[in-house]
Coordinates of C-alpha atoms in Angstrom, one line a residue:
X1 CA 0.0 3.4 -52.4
X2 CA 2.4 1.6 -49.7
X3 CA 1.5 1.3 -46.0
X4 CA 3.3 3.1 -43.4
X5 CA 6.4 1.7 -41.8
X6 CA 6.3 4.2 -38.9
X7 CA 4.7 2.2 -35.4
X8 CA 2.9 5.3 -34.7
X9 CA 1.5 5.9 -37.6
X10 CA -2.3 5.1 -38.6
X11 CA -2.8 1.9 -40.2
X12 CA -3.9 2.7 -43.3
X13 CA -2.6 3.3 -46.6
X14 CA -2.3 6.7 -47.6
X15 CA -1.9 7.9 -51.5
X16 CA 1.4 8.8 -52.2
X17 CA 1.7 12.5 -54.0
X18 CA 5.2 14.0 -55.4
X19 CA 5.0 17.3 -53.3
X20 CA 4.4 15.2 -49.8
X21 CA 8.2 14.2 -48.6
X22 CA 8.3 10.7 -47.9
X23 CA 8.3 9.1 -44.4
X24 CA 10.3 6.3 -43.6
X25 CA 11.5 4.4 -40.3
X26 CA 14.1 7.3 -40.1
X27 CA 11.7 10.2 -40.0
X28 CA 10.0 7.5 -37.5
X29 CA 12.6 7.1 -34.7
X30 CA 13.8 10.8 -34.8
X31 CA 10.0 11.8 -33.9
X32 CA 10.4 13.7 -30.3
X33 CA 8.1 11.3 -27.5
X34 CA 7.9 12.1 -24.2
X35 CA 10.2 10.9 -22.1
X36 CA 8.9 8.5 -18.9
X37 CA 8.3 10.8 -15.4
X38 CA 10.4 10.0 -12.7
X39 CA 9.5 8.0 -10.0
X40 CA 8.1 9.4 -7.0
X41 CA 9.9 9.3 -4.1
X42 CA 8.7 7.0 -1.8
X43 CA 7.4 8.2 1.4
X44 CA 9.2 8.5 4.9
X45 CA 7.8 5.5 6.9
X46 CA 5.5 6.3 9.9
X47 CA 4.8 4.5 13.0
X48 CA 2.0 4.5 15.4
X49 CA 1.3 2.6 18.8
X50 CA -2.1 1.9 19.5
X51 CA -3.8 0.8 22.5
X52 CA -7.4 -0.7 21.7
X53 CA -10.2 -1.2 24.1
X54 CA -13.6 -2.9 24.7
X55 CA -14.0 -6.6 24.0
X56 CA -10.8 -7.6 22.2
X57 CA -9.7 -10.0 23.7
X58 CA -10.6 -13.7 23.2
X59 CA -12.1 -13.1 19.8
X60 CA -9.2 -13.5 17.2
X61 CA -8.5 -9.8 17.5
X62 CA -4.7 -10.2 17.8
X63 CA -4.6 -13.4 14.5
X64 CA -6.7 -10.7 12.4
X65 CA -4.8 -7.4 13.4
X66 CA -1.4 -9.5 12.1
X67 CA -3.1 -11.0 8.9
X68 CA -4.2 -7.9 7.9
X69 CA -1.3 -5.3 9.0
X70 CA 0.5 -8.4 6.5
X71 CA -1.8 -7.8 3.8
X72 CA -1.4 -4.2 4.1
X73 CA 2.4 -4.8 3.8
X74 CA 3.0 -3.1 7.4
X75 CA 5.5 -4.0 10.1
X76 CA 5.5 -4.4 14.2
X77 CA 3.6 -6.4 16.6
X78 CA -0.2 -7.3 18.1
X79 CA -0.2 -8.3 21.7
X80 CA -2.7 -9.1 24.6
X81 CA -1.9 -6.6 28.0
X82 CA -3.4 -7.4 30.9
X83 CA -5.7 -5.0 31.5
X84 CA -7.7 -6.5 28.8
X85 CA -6.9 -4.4 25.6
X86 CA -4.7 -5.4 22.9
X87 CA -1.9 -3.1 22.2
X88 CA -0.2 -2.9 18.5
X89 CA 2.9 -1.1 17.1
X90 CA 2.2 -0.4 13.2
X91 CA 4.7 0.9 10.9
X92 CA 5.0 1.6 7.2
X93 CA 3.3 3.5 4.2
X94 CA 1.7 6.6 6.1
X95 CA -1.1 5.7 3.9
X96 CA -1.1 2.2 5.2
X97 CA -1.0 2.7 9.0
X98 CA -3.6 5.5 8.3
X99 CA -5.9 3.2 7.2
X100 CA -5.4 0.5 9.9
X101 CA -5.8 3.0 12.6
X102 CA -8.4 5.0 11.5
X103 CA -10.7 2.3 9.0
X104 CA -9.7 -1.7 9.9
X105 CA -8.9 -1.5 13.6
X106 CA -12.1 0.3 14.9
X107 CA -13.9 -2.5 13.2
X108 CA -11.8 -5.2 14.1
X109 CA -12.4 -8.8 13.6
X110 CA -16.7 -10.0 13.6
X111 CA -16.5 -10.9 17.3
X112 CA -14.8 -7.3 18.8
X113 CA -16.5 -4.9 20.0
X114 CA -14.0 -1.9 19.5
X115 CA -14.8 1.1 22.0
X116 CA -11.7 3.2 21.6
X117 CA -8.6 2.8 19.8
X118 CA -5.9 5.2 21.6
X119 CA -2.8 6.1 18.9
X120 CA 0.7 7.6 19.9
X121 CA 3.3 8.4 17.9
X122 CA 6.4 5.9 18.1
X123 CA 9.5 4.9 15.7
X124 CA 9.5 3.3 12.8
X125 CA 10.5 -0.1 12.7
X126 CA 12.6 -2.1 9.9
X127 CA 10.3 -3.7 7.3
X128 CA 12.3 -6.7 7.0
X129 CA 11.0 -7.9 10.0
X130 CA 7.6 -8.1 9.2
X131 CA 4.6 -8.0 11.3
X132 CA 4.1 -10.3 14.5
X133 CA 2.6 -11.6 17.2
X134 CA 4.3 -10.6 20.8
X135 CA 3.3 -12.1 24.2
X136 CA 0.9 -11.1 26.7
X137 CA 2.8 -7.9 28.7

């Protein structure tokens, strides 16, 4: 009885008989695998301008919107207006500013009180410069 030299193979010894053809490392590495799927595309980057309202100001809405469009791994700018809401260009995974518009944003940092959050479309913005914050406009 002699173990298997083929990786793929169970680990455990099987009897040898003289009508079973032997299997070496050859009959190993010409078995067919699968080869690796391709990668996906990545997506086309989107961008969204929001306007957000209520009480946003003052309460380390503008500090949280840039460390978390960072940890998303999103690019643009947080600012004060004043008018009193906070106004943000987010651009990135579609996936990514989705979420910030539609799940972070409305909740915003503990002290906010977010009572709208307005979105328009706008262009997307080059990664490599990150995610800032502007002044007051």
């Amino acid at each position: 009885m002699f173990p298997s030299t083929c990786a793929t193979a169970p680990r455990f010894l099987r009897p040898f008989t003289a009508t079973a053809p032997r299997r070496g490392m050859a009959a190993c590495a010409a078995a067919p695998s699968d080869p690796p799927p391709p990668p996906s595309p990545a997506p086309a980057p989107k961008a969204v301008r929001v306007v957000v309202k209520g009480r946003v100001q003052g309460v380390f809405f503008r500090d949280w919107t840039v460390e978390t469009a960072r940890a998303l791994g999103l690019a643009g700018w947080v600012r004060n207006r004043r008018d009193g809401t906070v106004e943000a260009l987010l651009s990135g995974d579609p996936d990514k500013v989705d979420e910030m518009v539609a799940r972070r944003i409305p909740v915003g940092p503990p002290a906010a009180a977010v009572t709208a959050v307005v979105p328009s479309p706008a262009d997307p913005v080059d990664p490599a410069e990150g995610f800032r914050r502007k002044p007051t406009a």
